Coordinates of C-alpha atoms in Angstrom, one line a residue:
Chain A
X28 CA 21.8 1.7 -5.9
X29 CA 18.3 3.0 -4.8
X30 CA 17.0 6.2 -6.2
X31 CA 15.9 8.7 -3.8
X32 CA 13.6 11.5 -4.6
X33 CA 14.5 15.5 -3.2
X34 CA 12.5 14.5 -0.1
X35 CA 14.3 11.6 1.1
X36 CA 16.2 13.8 4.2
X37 CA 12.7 15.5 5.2
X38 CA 11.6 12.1 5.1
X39 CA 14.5 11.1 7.7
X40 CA 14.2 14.6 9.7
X41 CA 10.7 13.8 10.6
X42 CA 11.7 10.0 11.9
X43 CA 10.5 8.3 9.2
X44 CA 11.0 4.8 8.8
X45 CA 12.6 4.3 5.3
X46 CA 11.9 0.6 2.8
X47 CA 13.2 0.3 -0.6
X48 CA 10.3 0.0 -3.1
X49 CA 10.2 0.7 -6.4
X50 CA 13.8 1.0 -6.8
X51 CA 13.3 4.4 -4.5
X52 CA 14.1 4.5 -0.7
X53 CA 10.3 5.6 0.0
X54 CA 8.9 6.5 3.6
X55 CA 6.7 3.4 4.6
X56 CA 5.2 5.3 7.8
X57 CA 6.7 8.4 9.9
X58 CA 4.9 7.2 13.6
X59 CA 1.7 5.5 12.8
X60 CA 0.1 3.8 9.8
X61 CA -3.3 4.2 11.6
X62 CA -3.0 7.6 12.7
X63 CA -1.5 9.0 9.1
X64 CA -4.8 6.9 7.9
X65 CA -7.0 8.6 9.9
X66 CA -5.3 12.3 9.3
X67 CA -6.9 11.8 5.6
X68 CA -9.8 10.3 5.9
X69 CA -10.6 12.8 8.7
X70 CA -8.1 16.0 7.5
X71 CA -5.1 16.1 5.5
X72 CA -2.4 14.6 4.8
X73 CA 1.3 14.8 2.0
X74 CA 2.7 11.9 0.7
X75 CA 5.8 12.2 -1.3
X76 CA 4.9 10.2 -4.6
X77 CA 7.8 11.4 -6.1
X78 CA 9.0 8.2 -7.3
X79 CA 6.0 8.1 -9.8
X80 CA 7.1 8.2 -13.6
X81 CA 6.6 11.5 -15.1
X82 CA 6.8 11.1 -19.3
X83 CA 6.7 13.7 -22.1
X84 CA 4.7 12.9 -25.2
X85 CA 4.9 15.8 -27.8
X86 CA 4.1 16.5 -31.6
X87 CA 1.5 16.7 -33.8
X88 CA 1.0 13.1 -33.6
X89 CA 1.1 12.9 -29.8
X90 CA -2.3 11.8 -29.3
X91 CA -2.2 9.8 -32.4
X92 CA 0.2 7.9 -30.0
X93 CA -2.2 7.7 -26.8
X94 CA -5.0 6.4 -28.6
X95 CA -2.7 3.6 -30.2
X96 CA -1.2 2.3 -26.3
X97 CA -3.9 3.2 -23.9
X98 CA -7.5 2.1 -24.0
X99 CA -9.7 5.5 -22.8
X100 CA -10.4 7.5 -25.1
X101 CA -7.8 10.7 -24.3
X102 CA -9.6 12.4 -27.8
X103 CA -12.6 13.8 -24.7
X104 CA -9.4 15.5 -22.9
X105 CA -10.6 19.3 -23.2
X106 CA -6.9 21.5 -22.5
X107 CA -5.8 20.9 -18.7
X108 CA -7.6 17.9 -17.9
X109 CA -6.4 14.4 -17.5
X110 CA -7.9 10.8 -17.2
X111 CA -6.8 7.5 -15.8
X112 CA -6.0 5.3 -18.9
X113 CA -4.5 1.7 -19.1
X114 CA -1.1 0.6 -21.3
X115 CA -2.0 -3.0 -22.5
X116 CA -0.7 -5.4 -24.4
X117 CA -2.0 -7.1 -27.5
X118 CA -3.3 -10.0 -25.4
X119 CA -5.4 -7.5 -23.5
X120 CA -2.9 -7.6 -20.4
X121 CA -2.1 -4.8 -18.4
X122 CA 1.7 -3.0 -19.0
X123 CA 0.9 -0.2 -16.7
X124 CA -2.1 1.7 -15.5
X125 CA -1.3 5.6 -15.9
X126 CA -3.0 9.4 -15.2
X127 CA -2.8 11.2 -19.0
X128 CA -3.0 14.5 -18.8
X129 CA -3.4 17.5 -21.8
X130 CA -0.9 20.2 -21.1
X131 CA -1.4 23.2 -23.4
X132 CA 2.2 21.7 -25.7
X133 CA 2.1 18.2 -24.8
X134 CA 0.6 15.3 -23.0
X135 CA 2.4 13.9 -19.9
X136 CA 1.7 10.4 -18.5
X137 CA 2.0 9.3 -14.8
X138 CA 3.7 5.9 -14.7
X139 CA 3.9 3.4 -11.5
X140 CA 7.5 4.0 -10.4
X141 CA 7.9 -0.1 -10.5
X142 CA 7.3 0.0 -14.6
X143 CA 8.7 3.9 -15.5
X144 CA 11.3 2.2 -17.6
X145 CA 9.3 -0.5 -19.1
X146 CA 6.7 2.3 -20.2
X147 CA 8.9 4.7 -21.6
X148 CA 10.9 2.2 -23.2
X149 CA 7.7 0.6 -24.5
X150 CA 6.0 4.5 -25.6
X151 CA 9.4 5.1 -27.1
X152 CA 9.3 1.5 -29.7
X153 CA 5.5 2.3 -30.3
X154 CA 6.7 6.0 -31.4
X155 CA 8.8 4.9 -34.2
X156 CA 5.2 4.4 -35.7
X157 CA 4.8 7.4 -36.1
X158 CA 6.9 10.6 -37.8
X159 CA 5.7 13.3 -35.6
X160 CA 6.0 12.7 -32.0
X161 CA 8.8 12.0 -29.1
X162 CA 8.5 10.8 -25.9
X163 CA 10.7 11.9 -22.8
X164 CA 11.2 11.3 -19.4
X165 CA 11.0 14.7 -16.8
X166 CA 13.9 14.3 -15.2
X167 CA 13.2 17.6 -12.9
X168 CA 10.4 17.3 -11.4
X169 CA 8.4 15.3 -8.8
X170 CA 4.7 15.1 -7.3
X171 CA 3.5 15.5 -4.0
X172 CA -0.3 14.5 -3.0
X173 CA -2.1 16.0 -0.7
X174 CA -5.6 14.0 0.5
X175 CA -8.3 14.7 2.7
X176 CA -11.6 16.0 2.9
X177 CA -9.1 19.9 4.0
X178 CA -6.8 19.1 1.7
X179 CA -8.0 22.2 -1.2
X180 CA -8.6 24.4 1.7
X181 CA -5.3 23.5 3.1
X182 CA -3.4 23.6 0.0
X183 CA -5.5 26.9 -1.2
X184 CA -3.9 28.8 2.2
X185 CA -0.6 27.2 1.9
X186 CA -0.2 28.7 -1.8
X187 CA -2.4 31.7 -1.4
X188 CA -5.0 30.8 -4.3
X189 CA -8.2 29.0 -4.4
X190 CA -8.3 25.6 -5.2
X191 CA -12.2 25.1 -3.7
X192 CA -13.3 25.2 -6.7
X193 CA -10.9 22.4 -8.8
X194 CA -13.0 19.7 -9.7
X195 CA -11.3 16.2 -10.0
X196 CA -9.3 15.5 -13.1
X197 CA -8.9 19.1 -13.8
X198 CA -5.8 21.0 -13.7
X199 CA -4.5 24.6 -13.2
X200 CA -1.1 26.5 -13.1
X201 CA 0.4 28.4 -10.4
X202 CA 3.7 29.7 -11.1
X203 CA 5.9 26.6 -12.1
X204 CA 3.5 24.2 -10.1
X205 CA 0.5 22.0 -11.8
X206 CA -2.3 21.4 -9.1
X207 CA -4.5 18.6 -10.6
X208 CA -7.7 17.3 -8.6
X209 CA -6.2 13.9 -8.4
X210 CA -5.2 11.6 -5.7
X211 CA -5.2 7.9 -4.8
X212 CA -6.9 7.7 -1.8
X213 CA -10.9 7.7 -2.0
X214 CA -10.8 11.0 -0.9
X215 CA -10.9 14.2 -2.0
X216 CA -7.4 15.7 -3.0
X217 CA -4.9 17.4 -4.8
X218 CA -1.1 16.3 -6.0
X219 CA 1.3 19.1 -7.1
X220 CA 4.1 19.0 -9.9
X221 CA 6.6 20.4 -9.0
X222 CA 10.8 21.8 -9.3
X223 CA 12.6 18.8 -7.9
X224 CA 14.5 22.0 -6.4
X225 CA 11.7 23.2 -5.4
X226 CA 9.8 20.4 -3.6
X227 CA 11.7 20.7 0.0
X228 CA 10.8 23.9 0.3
X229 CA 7.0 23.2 -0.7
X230 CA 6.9 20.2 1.3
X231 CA 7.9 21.8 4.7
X232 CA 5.3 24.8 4.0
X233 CA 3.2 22.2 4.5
X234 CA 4.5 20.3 7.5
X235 CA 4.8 23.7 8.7
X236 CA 0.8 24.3 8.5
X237 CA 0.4 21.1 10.5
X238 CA -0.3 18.6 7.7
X239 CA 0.4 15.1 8.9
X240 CA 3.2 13.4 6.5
X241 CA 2.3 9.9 5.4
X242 CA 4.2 7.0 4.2
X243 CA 3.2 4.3 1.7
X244 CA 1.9 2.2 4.5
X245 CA -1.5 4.6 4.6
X246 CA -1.5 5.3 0.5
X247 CA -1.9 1.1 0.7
X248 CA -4.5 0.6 3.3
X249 CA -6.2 3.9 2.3
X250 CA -6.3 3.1 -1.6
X251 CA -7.5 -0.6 -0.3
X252 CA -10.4 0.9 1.8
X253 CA -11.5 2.8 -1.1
X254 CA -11.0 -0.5 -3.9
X255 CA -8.2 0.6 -5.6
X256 CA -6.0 -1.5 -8.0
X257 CA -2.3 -1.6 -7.4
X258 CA 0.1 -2.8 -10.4
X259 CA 2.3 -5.5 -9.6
X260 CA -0.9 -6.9 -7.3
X261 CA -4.1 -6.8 -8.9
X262 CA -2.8 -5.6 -11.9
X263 CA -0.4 -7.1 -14.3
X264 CA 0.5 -8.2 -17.5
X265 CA -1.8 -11.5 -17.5
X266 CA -4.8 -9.1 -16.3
X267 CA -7.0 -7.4 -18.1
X268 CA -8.6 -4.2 -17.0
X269 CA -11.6 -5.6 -17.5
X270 CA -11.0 -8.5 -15.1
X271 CA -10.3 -5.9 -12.7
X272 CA -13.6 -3.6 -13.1
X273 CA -12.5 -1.0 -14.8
X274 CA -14.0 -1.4 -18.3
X275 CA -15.4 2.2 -17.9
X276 CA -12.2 2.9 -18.9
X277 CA -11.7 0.7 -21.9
X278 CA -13.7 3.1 -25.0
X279 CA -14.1 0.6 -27.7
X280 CA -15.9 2.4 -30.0
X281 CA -12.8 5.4 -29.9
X282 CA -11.1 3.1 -32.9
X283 CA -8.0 0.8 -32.7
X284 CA -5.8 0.7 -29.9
X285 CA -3.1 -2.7 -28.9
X286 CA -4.9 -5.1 -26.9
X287 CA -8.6 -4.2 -28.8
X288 CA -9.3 -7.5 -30.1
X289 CA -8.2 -9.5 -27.3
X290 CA -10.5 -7.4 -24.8
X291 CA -13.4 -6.9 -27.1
X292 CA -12.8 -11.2 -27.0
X293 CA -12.6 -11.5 -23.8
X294 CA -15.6 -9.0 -23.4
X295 CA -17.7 -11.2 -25.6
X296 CA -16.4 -14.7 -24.3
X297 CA -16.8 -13.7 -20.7
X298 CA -14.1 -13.1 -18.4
X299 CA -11.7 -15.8 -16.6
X300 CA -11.6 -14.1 -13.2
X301 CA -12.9 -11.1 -11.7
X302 CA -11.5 -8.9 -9.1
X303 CA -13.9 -9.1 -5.6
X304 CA -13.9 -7.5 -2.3
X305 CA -13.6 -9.5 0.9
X306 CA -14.4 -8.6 4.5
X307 CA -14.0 -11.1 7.7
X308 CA -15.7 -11.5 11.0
X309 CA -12.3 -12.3 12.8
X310 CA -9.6 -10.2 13.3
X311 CA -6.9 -12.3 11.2
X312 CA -5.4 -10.9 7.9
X313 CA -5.8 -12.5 4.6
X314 CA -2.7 -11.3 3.2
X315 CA -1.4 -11.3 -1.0
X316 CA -1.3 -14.7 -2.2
X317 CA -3.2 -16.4 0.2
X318 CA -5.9 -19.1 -1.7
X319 CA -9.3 -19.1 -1.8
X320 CA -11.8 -21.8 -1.7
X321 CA -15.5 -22.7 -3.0
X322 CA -17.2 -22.4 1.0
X323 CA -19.4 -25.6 -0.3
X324 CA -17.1 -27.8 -2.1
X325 CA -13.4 -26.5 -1.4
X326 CA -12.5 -26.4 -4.8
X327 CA -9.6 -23.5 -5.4
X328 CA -11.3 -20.4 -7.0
X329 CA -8.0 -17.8 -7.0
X330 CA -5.9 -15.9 -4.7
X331 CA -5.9 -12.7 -2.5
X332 CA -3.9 -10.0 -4.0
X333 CA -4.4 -7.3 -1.3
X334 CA -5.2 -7.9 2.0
X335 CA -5.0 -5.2 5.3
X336 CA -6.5 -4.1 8.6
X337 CA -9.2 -1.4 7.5
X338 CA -8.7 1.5 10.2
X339 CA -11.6 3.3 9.0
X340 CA -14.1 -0.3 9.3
X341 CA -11.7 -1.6 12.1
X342 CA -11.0 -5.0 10.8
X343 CA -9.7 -7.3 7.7
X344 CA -10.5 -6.2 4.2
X345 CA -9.2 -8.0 1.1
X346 CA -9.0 -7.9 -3.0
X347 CA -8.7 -11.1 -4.4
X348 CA -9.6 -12.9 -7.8
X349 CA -12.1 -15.4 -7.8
X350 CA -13.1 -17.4 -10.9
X351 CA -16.3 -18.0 -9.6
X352 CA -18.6 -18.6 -6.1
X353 CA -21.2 -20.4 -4.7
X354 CA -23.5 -18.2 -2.6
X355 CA -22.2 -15.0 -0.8
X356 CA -19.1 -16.3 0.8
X357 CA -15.4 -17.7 0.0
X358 CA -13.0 -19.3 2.2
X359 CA -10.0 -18.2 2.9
X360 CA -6.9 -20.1 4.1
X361 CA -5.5 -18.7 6.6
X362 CA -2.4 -20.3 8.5
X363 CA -3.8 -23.7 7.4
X364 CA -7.1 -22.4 8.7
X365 CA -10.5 -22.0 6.1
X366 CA -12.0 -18.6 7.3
X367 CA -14.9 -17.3 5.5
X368 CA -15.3 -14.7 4.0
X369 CA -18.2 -12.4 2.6
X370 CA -17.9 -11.5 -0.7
X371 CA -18.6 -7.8 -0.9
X372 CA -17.8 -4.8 -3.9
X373 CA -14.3 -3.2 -4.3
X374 CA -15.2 -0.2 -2.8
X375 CA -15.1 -0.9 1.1
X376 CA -15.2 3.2 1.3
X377 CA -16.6 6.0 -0.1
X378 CA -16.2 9.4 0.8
Chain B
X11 CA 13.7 5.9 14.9
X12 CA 12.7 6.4 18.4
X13 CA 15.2 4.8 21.2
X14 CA 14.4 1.1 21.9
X15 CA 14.4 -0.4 25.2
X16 CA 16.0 -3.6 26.3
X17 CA 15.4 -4.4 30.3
X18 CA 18.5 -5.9 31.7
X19 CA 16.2 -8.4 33.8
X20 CA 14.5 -10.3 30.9
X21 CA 16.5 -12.8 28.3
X22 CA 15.6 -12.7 24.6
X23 CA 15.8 -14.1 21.4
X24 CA 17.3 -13.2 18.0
X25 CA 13.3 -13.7 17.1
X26 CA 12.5 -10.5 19.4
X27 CA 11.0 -12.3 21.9
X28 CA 11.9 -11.6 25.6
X29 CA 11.3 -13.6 28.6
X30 CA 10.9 -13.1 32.4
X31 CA 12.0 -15.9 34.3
X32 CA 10.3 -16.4 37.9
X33 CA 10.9 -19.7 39.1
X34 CA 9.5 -22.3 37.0
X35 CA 7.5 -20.0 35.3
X36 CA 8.7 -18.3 31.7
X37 CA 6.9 -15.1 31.3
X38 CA 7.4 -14.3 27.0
X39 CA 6.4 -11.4 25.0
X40 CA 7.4 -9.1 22.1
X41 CA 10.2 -6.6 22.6
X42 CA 10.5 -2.9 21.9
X43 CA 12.3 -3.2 18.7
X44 CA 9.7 -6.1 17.6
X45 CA 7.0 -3.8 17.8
X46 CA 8.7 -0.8 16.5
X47 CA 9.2 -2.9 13.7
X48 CA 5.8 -4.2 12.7
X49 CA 4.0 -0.9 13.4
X50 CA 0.7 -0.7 14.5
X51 CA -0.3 -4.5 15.9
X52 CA -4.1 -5.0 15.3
X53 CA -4.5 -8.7 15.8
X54 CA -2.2 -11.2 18.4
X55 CA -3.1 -14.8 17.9
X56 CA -2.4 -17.1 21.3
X57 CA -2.5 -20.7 22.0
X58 CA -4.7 -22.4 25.1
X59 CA -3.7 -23.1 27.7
X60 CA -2.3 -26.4 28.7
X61 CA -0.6 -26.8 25.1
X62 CA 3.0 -28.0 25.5
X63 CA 5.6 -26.1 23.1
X64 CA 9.3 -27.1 22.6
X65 CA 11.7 -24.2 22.7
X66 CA 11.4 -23.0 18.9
X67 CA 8.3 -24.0 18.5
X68 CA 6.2 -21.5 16.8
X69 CA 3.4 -20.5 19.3
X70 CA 1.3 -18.1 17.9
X71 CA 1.3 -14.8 15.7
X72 CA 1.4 -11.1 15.6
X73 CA -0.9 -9.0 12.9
X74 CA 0.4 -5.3 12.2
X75 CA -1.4 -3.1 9.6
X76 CA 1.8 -4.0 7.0
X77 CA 2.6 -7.6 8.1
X78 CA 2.0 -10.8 10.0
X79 CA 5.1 -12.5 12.4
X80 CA 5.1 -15.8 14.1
X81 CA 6.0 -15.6 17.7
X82 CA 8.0 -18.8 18.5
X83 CA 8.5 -20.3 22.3
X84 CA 12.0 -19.4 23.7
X85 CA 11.6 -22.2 26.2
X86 CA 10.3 -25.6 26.4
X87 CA 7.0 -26.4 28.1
X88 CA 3.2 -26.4 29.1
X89 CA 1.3 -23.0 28.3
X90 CA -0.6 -22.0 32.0
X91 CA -1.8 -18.9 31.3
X92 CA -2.4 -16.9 27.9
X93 CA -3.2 -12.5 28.0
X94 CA -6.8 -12.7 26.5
X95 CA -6.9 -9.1 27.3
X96 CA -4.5 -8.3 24.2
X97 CA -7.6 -10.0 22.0
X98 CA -9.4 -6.3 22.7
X99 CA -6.3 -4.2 23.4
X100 CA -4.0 -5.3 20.8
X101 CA -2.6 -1.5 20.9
X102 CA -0.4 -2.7 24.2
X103 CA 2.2 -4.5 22.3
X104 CA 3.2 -0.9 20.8
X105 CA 2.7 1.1 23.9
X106 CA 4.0 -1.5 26.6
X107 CA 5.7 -4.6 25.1
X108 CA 7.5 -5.7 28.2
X109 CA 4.5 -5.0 30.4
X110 CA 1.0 -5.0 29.8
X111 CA 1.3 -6.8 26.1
X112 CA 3.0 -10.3 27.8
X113 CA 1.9 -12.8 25.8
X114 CA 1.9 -16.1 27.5
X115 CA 3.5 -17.7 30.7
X116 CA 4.8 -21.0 30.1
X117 CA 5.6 -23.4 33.1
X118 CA 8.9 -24.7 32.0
X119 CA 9.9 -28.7 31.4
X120 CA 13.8 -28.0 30.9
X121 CA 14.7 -24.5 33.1
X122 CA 18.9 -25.4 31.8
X123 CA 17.6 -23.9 28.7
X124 CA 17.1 -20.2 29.4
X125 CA 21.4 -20.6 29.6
X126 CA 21.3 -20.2 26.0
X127 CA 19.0 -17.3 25.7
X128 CA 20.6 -13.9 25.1
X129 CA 21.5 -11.4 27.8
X130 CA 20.4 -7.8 27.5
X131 CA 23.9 -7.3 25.6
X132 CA 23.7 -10.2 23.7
X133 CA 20.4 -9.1 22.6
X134 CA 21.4 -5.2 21.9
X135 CA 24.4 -6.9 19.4
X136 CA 22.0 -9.0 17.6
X137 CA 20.3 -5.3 16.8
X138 CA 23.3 -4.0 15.3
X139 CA 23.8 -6.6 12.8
X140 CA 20.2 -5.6 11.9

């Protein structure tokens, strides 16, 4: 039985075609991937994200608990902020990448909705660690995420308060709604925590102002464009975050956490793959798992993990790990085709 | 979902692939609820001309934005004529699958086997099952 979040019928009024993922019927695209694209990068657009995990961490030894699972250092959190952080494992591999954010009682976690039970039943056998903390599940409320270089301006009119001025990873209250500068996009943003009972009425405020629904087809090819990991593709529990770039948010100096050694190993000893952007000349798609060869001597280096049309570069991006190169350029098979590729950073887009 | 369409002059395939017969000649492209399907189509991949196909044989592909589809030949025969224009227009296959988007024209070695493509209604009742 799929899970649906309070949006699901709003999802079907506005035509939406709707694909089980995550264990959640989810929107995929409502008329166009490429225009919903285009409505962020250009405007705004709301995504329903309200199958992400939303977990409870409270007591005096709440952060006690953070710092032991997640390798930034949540210790910098001032009141109301809240930092992207990685779960790992004691082999250094990756259990779930996750927003932590400091809420004036308590620190709440945003899980992938693929691993929300693994996590919290993970946080919950790491808890009995320690005497002072619990760790719950929200059941009643859900996010929604509104990108685009309008989207404060948007949001700001839709709620009658001024948002210009969040900055990103800050948070504020309004009424029963958190507004954090947050957002998965490579954009500018905001995403809203929210009454499940509340989050019709929300949402059609803002399909009422004009804002352009969009379905997890544009969060993937607009969270691609902009270099951003996805668990369950470039990340999982045989990666490192380092192997994936993100050691900015791996603090080894904040003390111990699970998965220390095994990083600060792999950190010394040099890592086994790394994660590398692609682009093509042609028009055809390297799609997830397709292999990658040494352009001079065809031996195997890795495998895409993400591949897409880029609307915003109009042609064939790709995330794949490589375990090493010769030169500037991979090849790709392709439908029994080698089609090289340029090897280029993560971030095909910034804002 | 919008209404699809399903011409009662063209034959298809369980595959979604719909042909115009005039002739000898097999016109083949995507239908209505193929493209509806995939989405936004930003790459079609074609064969030359001249290339023979058997009816089944897999003849080319079809890129959208979330997925990639092989397009496989509903009739047996030599490929005369492939729509280069859809290299720069791949938009077509969304906007007018049965018309501008055909895909290639096929000049057919065994015609007794458009018999056992299916009718408009044929077609419509493989879409229900789906």
């Amino acid at each position: 039985m799929l899970k649906q979040t309070p949006l699901l019928e709003k999802h079907r009024q506005l035509g939406a075609k709707v694909v089980p993922f995550a264990g959640f019927e989810m929107p995929v695209s409502y008329k166009s991937i490429i225009e919903e694209h285009n409505a962020v990068r250009n405007n705004v657009g709301i995504f329903d994200i309200g199958h992400m995990g939303l977990i409870k961490i409270e007591g005096d030894e709440a952060l006690a608990l953070i710092q032991k699972v997640s390798t930034n250092d949540a210790a910098k959190l001032e009141l109301n902020q809240c930092q992207y952080s990685v779960l790992c494992n004691e082999n250094g591999g990756t259990i779930d990448d996750i927003l932590v954010y400091r809420l004036p009682m308590s620190y709440l976690i945003v899980a992938n909705a693929s691993n929300m039970d693994k996590v919290l039943a993970w946080l919950k056998t790491q808890a009995k660690n320690f005497a002072k903390v619990t760790v719950g599940s929200y059941e009643n409320y859900c996010m929604l995420s509104l990108q685009g270089p309008q989207s404060k301006v948007v949001a700001g009119k839709v709620l009658s308060l001024d948002l210009t001025t969040l900055k990103r990873n800050h948070l504020i209250w309004w009424k029963d709604i958190i507004i954090s500068g947050t957002g998965y996009t490579g954009e500018d943003g905001v995403e809203l925590i929210v009454a499940k009972s509340e989050a019709p009425k929300i949402w059609q405020m803002f399909i009422d102002e004009g804002v352009q629904p969009c379905g997890l087809g544009a969060r993937d090819t607009l969270r691609l464009e902009a270099g951003l990991p996805l668990y369950g593709h470039e990340y999982n529990e045989e990666t490192s975050p380092l192997e994936v770039g993100y050691g900015w948010a791996v603090k080894f100096d904040k003390g111990d956490f699970i998965g220390r050694a095994a990083l600060l190993k792999e950190k010394e000893t040099g890592l086994k793959k790394q994660l590398v952007g692609l682009e093509f000349d042609g028009r055809a798609i390297a799609r997830e798992g397709y292999s990658i060869f040494d352009i001079r001597n065809s031996i195997f280096v890795g495998k895409v993990t993400s591949g897409t049309f880029s609307p915003t570069l109009n042609k064939p991006i790709a995330l794949a790990f490589i375990d090493h190169k010769n030169g500037d350029s991979v090849n790709v098979e392709i439908r029994g085709q080698k089609i090289p590729a340029k090897v280029v950073a993560k971030t095909f887009y910034k804002r | 979902m919008s209404e699809i369409i399903i011409p009662d002059n063209l034959k298809y395939t369980k595959e979604h692939e719909w042909t115009k017969i005039e002739g000898s000649i097999a016109t083949i492209g995507i239908t209505a609820f193929a493209q509806d399907q995939l989405g936004d189509v930003v790459f079609v991949e074609l064969p030359a001309v001249g290339k023979e196909l058997k009816a089944g044989d897999e003849f080319g592909v079809v890129e959208s934005v979330k997925s990639v589809s092989s397009l496989y030949a509903p009739v047996s025969g030599k490929v005369v004529e492939a729509n280069s224009a859809l290299a720069n227009n791949t938009k077509a296959v969304n906007q007018d699958p049965y018309g501008q988007a055909w895909m290639i024209k096929i000049a057919m070695s065994n015609p007794a086997e458009v018999d056992s493509l299916l009718s408009m209604a044929q077609y419509e009742e493989s879409l229900a099952g789906n």
